[in-house]
Coordinates of C-alpha atoms in Angstrom, one line a residue:
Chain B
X1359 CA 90.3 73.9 120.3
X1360 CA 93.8 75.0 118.9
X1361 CA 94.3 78.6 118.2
X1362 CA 96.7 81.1 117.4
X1363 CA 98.6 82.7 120.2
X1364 CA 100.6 85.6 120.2
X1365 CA 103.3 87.5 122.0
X1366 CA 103.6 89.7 124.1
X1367 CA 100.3 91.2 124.7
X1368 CA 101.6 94.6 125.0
X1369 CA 104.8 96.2 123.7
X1370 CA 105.7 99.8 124.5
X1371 CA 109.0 101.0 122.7
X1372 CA 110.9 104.1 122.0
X1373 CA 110.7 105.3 118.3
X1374 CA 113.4 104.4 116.5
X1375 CA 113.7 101.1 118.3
X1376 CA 113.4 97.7 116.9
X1377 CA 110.5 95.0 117.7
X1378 CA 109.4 91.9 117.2
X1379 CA 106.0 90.6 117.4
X1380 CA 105.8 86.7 118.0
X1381 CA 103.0 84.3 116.7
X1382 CA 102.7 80.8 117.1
X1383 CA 99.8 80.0 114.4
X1384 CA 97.3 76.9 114.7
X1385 CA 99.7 73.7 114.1
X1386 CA 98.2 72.4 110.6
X1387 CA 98.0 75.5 109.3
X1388 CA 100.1 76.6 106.1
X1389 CA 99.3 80.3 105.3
X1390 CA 100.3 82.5 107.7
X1391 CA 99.0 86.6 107.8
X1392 CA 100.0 90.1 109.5
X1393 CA 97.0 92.8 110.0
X1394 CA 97.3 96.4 112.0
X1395 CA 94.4 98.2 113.7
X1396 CA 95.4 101.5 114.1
X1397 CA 92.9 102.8 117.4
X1398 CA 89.4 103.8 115.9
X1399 CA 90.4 102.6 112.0
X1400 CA 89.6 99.5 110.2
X1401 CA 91.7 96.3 110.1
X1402 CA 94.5 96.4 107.7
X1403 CA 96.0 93.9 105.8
X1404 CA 100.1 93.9 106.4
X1405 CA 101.3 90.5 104.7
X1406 CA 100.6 87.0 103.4
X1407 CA 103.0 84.5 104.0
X1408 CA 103.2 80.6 102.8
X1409 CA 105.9 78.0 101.8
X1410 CA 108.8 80.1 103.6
X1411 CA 108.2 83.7 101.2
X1412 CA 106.0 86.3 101.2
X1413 CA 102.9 85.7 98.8
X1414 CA 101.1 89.3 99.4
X1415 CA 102.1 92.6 100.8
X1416 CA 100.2 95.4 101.5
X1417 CA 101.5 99.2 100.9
X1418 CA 102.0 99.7 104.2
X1419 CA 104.4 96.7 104.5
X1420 CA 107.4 98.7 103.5
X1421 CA 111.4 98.1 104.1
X1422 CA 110.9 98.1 107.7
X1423 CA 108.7 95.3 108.0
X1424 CA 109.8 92.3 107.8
X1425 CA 108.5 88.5 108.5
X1426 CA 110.7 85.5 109.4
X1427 CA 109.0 81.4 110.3
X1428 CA 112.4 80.9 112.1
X1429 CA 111.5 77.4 112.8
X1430 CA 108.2 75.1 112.7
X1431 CA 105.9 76.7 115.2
X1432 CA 106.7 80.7 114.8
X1433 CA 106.1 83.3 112.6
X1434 CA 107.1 86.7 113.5
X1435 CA 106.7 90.3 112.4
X1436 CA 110.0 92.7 112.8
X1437 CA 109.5 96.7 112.7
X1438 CA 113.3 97.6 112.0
X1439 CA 112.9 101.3 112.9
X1440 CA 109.7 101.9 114.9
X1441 CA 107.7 105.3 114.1
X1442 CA 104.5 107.2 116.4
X1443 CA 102.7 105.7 113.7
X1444 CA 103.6 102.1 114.0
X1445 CA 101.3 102.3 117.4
X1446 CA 98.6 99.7 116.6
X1447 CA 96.7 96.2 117.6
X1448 CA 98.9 93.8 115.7
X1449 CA 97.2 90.4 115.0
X1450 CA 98.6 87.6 113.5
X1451 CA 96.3 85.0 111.8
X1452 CA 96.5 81.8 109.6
X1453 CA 94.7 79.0 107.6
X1454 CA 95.2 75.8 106.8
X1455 CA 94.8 76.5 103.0
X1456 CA 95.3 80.0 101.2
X1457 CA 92.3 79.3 98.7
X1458 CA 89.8 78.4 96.8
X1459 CA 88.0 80.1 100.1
X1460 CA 89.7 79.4 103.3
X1461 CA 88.9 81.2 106.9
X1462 CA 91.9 82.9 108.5
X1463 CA 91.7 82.4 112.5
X1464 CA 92.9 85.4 113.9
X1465 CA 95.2 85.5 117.4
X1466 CA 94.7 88.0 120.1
X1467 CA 96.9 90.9 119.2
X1468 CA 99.7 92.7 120.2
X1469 CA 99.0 96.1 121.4
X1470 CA 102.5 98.3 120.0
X1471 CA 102.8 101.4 121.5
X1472 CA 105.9 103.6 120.2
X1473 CA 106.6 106.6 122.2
Chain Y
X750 CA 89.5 103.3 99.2
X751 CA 86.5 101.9 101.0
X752 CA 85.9 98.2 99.2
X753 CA 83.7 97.2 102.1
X754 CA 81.3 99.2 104.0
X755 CA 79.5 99.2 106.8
X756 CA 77.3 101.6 107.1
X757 CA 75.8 101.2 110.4
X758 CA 78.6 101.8 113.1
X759 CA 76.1 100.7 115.6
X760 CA 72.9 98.8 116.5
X761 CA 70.6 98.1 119.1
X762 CA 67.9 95.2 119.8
X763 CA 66.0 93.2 122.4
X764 CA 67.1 90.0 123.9
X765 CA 65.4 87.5 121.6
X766 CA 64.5 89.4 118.9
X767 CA 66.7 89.0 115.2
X768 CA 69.8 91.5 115.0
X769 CA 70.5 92.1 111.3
X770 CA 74.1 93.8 110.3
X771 CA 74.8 94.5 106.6
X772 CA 77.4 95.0 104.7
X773 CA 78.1 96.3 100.9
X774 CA 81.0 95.7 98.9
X775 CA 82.5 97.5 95.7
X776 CA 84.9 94.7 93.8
X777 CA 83.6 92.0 91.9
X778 CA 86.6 90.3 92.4
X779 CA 85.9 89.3 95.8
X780 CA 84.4 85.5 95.8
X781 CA 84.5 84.5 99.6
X782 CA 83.2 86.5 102.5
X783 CA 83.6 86.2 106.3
X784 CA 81.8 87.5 109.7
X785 CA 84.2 87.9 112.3
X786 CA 82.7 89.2 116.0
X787 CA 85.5 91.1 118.1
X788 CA 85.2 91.7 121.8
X789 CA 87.5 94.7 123.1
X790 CA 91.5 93.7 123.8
X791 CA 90.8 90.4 121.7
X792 CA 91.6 89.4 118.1
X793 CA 88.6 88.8 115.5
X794 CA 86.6 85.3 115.9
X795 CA 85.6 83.8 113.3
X796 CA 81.6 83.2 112.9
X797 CA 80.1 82.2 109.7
X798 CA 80.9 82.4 105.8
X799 CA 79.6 82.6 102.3
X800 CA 81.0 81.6 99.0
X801 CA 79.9 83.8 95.8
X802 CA 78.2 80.4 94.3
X803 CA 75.8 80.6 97.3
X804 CA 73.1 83.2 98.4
X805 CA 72.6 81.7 101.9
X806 CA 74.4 80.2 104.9
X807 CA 73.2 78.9 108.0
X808 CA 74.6 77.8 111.2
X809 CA 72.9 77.9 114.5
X810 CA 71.6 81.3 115.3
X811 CA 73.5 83.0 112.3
X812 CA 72.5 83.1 108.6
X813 CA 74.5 85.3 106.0
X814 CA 72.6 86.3 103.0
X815 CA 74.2 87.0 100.0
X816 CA 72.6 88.9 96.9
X817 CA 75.5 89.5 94.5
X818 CA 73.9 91.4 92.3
X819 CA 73.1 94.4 94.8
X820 CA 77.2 93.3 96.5
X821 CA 75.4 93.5 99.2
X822 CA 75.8 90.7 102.4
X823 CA 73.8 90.5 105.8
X824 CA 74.4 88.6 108.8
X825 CA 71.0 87.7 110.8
X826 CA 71.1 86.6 114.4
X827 CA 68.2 85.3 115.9
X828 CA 67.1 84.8 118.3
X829 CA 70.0 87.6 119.9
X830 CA 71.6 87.5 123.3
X831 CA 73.1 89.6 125.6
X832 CA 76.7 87.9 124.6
X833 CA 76.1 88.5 121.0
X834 CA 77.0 92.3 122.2
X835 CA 80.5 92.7 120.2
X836 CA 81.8 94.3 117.3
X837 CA 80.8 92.4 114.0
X838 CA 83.5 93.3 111.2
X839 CA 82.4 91.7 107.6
X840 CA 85.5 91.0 105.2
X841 CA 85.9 89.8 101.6
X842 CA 88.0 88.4 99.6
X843 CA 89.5 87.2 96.3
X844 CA 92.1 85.4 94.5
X845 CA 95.2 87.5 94.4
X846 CA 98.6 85.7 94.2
X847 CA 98.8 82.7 96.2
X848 CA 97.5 83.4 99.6
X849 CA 94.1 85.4 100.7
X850 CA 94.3 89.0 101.8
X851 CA 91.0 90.0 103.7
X852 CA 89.9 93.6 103.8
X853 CA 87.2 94.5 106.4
X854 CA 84.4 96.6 107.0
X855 CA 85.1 99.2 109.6
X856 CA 82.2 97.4 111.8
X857 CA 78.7 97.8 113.5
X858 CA 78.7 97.9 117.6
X859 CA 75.8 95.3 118.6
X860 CA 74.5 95.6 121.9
X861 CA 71.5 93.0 122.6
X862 CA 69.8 94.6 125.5
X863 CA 68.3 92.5 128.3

Protein backbone atom coordinates (compact mmCIF):
# COMPACT_ATOMS: atom_id res chain seq x y z
CA UNK A 1 0.00 0.00 0.00
CA UNK A 2 1.86 3.31 -0.99
CA UNK A 3 2.41 5.83 1.77
CA UNK A 4 4.17 8.78 2.58
CA UNK A 5 7.66 8.57 3.92
CA UNK A 6 9.61 10.92 5.62
CA UNK A 7 13.16 11.90 6.51
CA UNK A 8 15.08 11.63 8.93
CA UNK A 9 13.20 10.32 11.74
CA UNK A 10 15.00 12.40 14.21
CA UNK A 11 16.80 15.66 13.85
CA UNK A 12 18.59 17.32 16.80
CA UNK A 13 20.06 20.81 15.83
CA UNK A 14 21.64 23.83 17.49
CA UNK A 15 19.31 26.93 17.53
CA UNK A 16 19.98 29.16 15.18
CA UNK A 17 20.82 26.42 12.70
CA UNK A 18 19.16 25.58 9.57
CA UNK A 19 17.05 22.32 8.67
CA UNK A 20 15.36 20.58 6.28
CA UNK A 21 12.78 18.07 6.73
CA UNK A 22 12.25 15.63 3.63
CA UNK A 23 8.95 14.03 2.39
CA UNK A 24 8.39 11.91 -0.38
CA UNK A 25 4.37 11.91 -0.51
CA UNK A 26 2.14 8.98 -2.01
CA UNK A 27 3.02 9.05 -5.94
CA UNK A 28 -0.55 10.23 -7.40
CA UNK A 29 -0.97 12.59 -5.03
CA UNK A 30 -1.26 16.39 -5.83
CA UNK A 31 -1.76 18.40 -2.60
CA UNK A 32 0.89 18.20 -0.40
CA UNK A 33 0.64 19.50 3.61
CA UNK A 34 3.08 20.51 6.72
CA UNK A 35 1.62 19.97 10.40
CA UNK A 36 3.71 20.36 13.99
CA UNK A 37 2.91 18.64 17.27
CA UNK A 38 4.51 20.42 19.78
CA UNK A 39 4.98 17.40 22.92
CA UNK A 40 1.57 17.26 24.81
CA UNK A 41 -0.44 19.90 22.24
CA UNK A 42 -2.71 19.32 19.43
CA UNK A 43 -1.71 18.86 15.77
CA UNK A 44 -1.15 22.08 13.98
CA UNK A 45 -1.64 22.97 10.63
CA UNK A 46 1.83 24.65 9.03
CA UNK A 47 1.04 24.72 5.14
CA UNK A 48 -0.89 23.66 2.02
CA UNK A 49 0.86 23.21 -0.95
CA UNK A 50 -0.39 22.24 -4.67
CA UNK A 51 0.53 23.07 -8.38
CA UNK A 52 4.27 24.27 -7.31
CA UNK A 53 2.82 27.40 -4.67
CA UNK A 54 1.69 27.58 -1.45
CA UNK A 55 -2.32 27.51 -1.30
CA UNK A 56 -2.74 27.90 2.75
CA UNK A 57 -0.45 28.99 5.50
CA UNK A 58 -1.03 28.92 8.95
CA UNK A 59 0.20 31.83 11.47
CA UNK A 60 2.86 29.94 12.58
CA UNK A 61 4.27 29.50 9.08
CA UNK A 62 6.24 32.64 9.22
CA UNK A 63 9.56 33.96 7.16
CA UNK A 64 11.49 31.14 8.37
CA UNK A 65 9.50 28.46 6.98
CA UNK A 66 9.74 27.68 3.91
CA UNK A 67 8.54 24.71 1.37
CA UNK A 68 10.22 23.67 -1.91
CA UNK A 69 8.87 20.15 -4.43
CA UNK A 70 12.50 20.39 -5.84
CA UNK A 71 11.70 17.68 -8.24
CA UNK A 72 8.73 15.07 -8.79
CA UNK A 73 8.88 12.84 -5.77
CA UNK A 74 9.90 15.46 -2.78
CA UNK A 75 8.49 17.97 -0.89
CA UNK A 76 10.40 19.49 1.85
CA UNK A 77 9.96 21.90 4.83
CA UNK A 78 13.19 24.38 5.53
CA UNK A 79 13.37 26.16 9.12
CA UNK A 80 15.89 28.98 8.11
CA UNK A 81 16.84 29.92 11.76
CA UNK A 82 15.83 27.18 14.12
CA UNK A 83 14.42 28.39 17.66
CA UNK A 84 13.71 26.11 21.37
CA UNK A 85 10.44 26.40 20.14
CA UNK A 86 10.70 24.92 16.72
CA UNK A 87 11.19 21.43 18.83
CA UNK A 88 8.21 19.37 17.53
CA UNK A 89 6.83 16.02 15.60
CA UNK A 90 6.85 17.28 12.06
CA UNK A 91 4.52 15.31 9.69
CA UNK A 92 4.16 15.71 6.32
CA UNK A 93 0.92 14.53 4.54
CA UNK A 94 -0.90 14.63 1.09
CA UNK A 95 -3.96 13.82 -1.05
CA UNK A 96 -4.66 13.12 -4.27
CA UNK A 97 -7.20 15.94 -4.51
CA UNK A 98 -7.42 19.17 -2.23
CA UNK A 99 -11.38 19.14 -2.26
CA UNK A 100 -14.70 18.82 -2.45
CA UNK A 101 -13.65 16.34 0.65
CA UNK A 102 -10.38 14.55 0.24
CA UNK A 103 -8.38 12.51 3.14
CA UNK A 104 -4.81 13.66 3.69
CA UNK A 105 -2.54 10.47 4.54
CA UNK A 106 -0.18 11.48 6.95
CA UNK A 107 3.81 10.17 7.01
CA UNK A 108 5.51 9.25 10.14
CA UNK A 109 7.11 12.38 11.46
CA UNK A 110 10.13 13.91 12.04
CA UNK A 111 10.95 14.33 15.65
CA UNK A 112 13.04 18.20 15.59
CA UNK A 113 14.77 18.82 18.56
CA UNK A 114 16.66 22.31 18.74
CA UNK A 115 18.99 22.70 21.59
CA UNK B 1 -9.18 28.98 19.65
CA UNK B 2 -10.44 25.52 20.28
CA UNK B 3 -12.76 24.71 16.81
CA UNK B 4 -12.68 21.09 17.73
CA UNK B 5 -12.89 19.45 21.07
CA UNK B 6 -12.51 16.59 22.57
CA UNK B 7 -13.48 16.40 25.72
CA UNK B 8 -12.59 13.15 26.93
CA UNK B 9 -8.64 12.87 26.98
CA UNK B 10 -9.12 9.26 27.78
CA UNK B 11 -11.30 6.16 27.80
CA UNK B 12 -11.46 2.79 28.92
CA UNK B 13 -13.56 -0.55 27.80
CA UNK B 14 -13.65 -4.27 27.56
CA UNK B 15 -12.36 -6.40 24.76
CA UNK B 16 -15.54 -6.81 22.77
CA UNK B 17 -17.67 -4.38 24.05
CA UNK B 18 -18.39 -0.81 21.70
CA UNK B 19 -15.82 2.11 22.41
CA UNK B 20 -17.54 5.41 21.62
CA UNK B 21 -15.16 8.72 21.28
CA UNK B 22 -16.89 12.10 20.54
CA UNK B 23 -16.05 14.98 19.32
CA UNK B 24 -17.76 18.64 19.07
CA UNK B 25 -16.98 21.27 16.72
CA UNK B 26 -17.60 25.22 16.72
CA UNK B 27 -17.51 26.34 12.80
CA UNK B 28 -20.16 25.78 10.49
CA UNK B 29 -17.84 26.16 7.87
CA UNK B 30 -16.33 22.82 8.24
CA UNK B 31 -18.16 20.21 5.63
CA UNK B 32 -15.82 17.10 5.82
CA UNK B 33 -14.58 15.29 8.96
CA UNK B 34 -11.95 12.65 9.49
CA UNK B 35 -10.86 9.96 12.35
CA UNK B 36 -7.35 9.54 12.41
CA UNK B 37 -5.90 6.74 15.19
CA UNK B 38 -2.16 7.55 16.25
CA UNK B 39 0.14 5.04 17.91
CA UNK B 40 3.12 6.70 19.80
CA UNK B 41 6.47 7.68 17.43
CA UNK B 42 4.09 7.28 14.35
CA UNK B 43 2.17 9.71 12.14
CA UNK B 44 -1.87 9.80 12.19
CA UNK B 45 -3.69 6.86 10.17
CA UNK B 46 -6.31 7.51 8.57
CA UNK B 47 -9.76 5.48 9.64
CA UNK B 48 -13.08 6.50 8.52
CA UNK B 49 -14.90 9.80 7.35
CA UNK B 50 -18.09 11.79 7.01
CA UNK B 51 -19.33 14.33 4.68
CA UNK B 52 -21.82 17.15 6.14
CA UNK B 53 -24.55 15.73 3.53
CA UNK B 54 -24.47 12.48 5.52
CA UNK B 55 -25.39 11.61 9.31
CA UNK B 56 -23.74 8.05 9.20
CA UNK B 57 -20.77 6.16 7.95
CA UNK B 58 -19.83 2.72 8.22
CA UNK B 59 -16.95 0.57 7.50
CA UNK B 60 -16.11 -2.60 9.35
CA UNK B 61 -15.96 -2.16 12.98
CA UNK B 62 -16.16 1.78 12.81
CA UNK B 63 -19.22 3.94 12.30
CA UNK B 64 -19.11 7.83 12.57
CA UNK B 65 -22.25 9.52 13.43
CA UNK B 66 -22.90 12.83 12.52
CA UNK B 67 -25.72 15.20 13.98
CA UNK B 68 -24.95 18.66 12.54
CA UNK B 69 -27.27 20.28 14.24
CA UNK B 70 -25.76 19.65 17.82
CA UNK B 71 -21.78 19.93 15.59
CA UNK B 72 -21.40 17.15 17.39
CA UNK B 73 -19.51 13.73 15.69
CA UNK B 74 -18.88 10.19 17.30
CA UNK B 75 -16.81 7.42 16.21
CA UNK B 76 -18.22 3.83 17.53
CA UNK B 77 -16.03 0.79 17.47
CA UNK B 78 -17.46 -2.40 18.14
CA UNK B 79 -16.89 -4.89 18.76
CA UNK B 80 -13.25 -3.22 20.37
CA UNK B 81 -9.79 -4.89 20.56
CA UNK B 82 -6.90 -4.79 22.36
CA UNK B 83 -5.13 -3.10 19.05
CA UNK B 84 -7.79 -0.53 18.88
CA UNK B 85 -5.63 0.92 22.04
CA UNK B 86 -4.24 4.29 20.28
CA UNK B 87 -4.87 7.84 20.34
CA UNK B 88 -8.06 8.80 18.21
CA UNK B 89 -7.61 12.52 17.00
CA UNK B 90 -11.02 13.82 15.13
CA UNK B 91 -10.42 16.76 12.52
CA UNK B 92 -12.59 18.91 10.31
CA UNK B 93 -12.48 20.75 7.64
CA UNK B 94 -13.73 23.32 5.07
CA UNK B 95 -13.23 24.95 1.92
CA UNK B 96 -10.60 27.58 2.34
CA UNK B 97 -8.52 28.59 -0.72
CA UNK B 98 -7.57 25.79 -2.83
CA UNK B 99 -6.24 23.02 -0.72
CA UNK B 100 -7.72 21.55 2.77
CA UNK B 101 -6.31 22.58 6.11
CA UNK B 102 -7.43 20.10 8.90
CA UNK B 103 -7.57 21.16 12.47
CA UNK B 104 -7.72 18.41 15.07
CA UNK B 105 -9.10 17.62 18.29
CA UNK B 106 -6.50 17.40 20.94
CA UNK B 107 -7.57 13.39 21.27
CA UNK B 108 -8.98 10.66 23.62
CA UNK B 109 -6.38 7.78 24.88
CA UNK B 110 -8.39 4.38 24.13
CA UNK B 111 -7.24 1.50 25.88
CA UNK B 112 -9.44 -1.79 25.12
CA UNK B 113 -8.59 -3.94 28.01
CA UNK B 114 -8.25 -7.73 27.67
Amino acid sequence: EPEVTQTPSHQVTQMGQEVILRCVPISNHLYFYWYRQILGQKVEFLVSFYNNEISEKSEIFDDQFSVERPDGSNFTLKIRSTKLEDSAMYFCASSEQGFPQETQYFGPGTRLLVL
Amino acid sequence: DQQVKQNSPSLSVQEGRISILNCDYTNSMFDYFLWYKKYPAEGPTFLISISSIKDKNEDGRFTVFLNKSAKHLSLHIVPSQPGDSAVYFCAASGISGSARQLTFGSGTQLTVLP
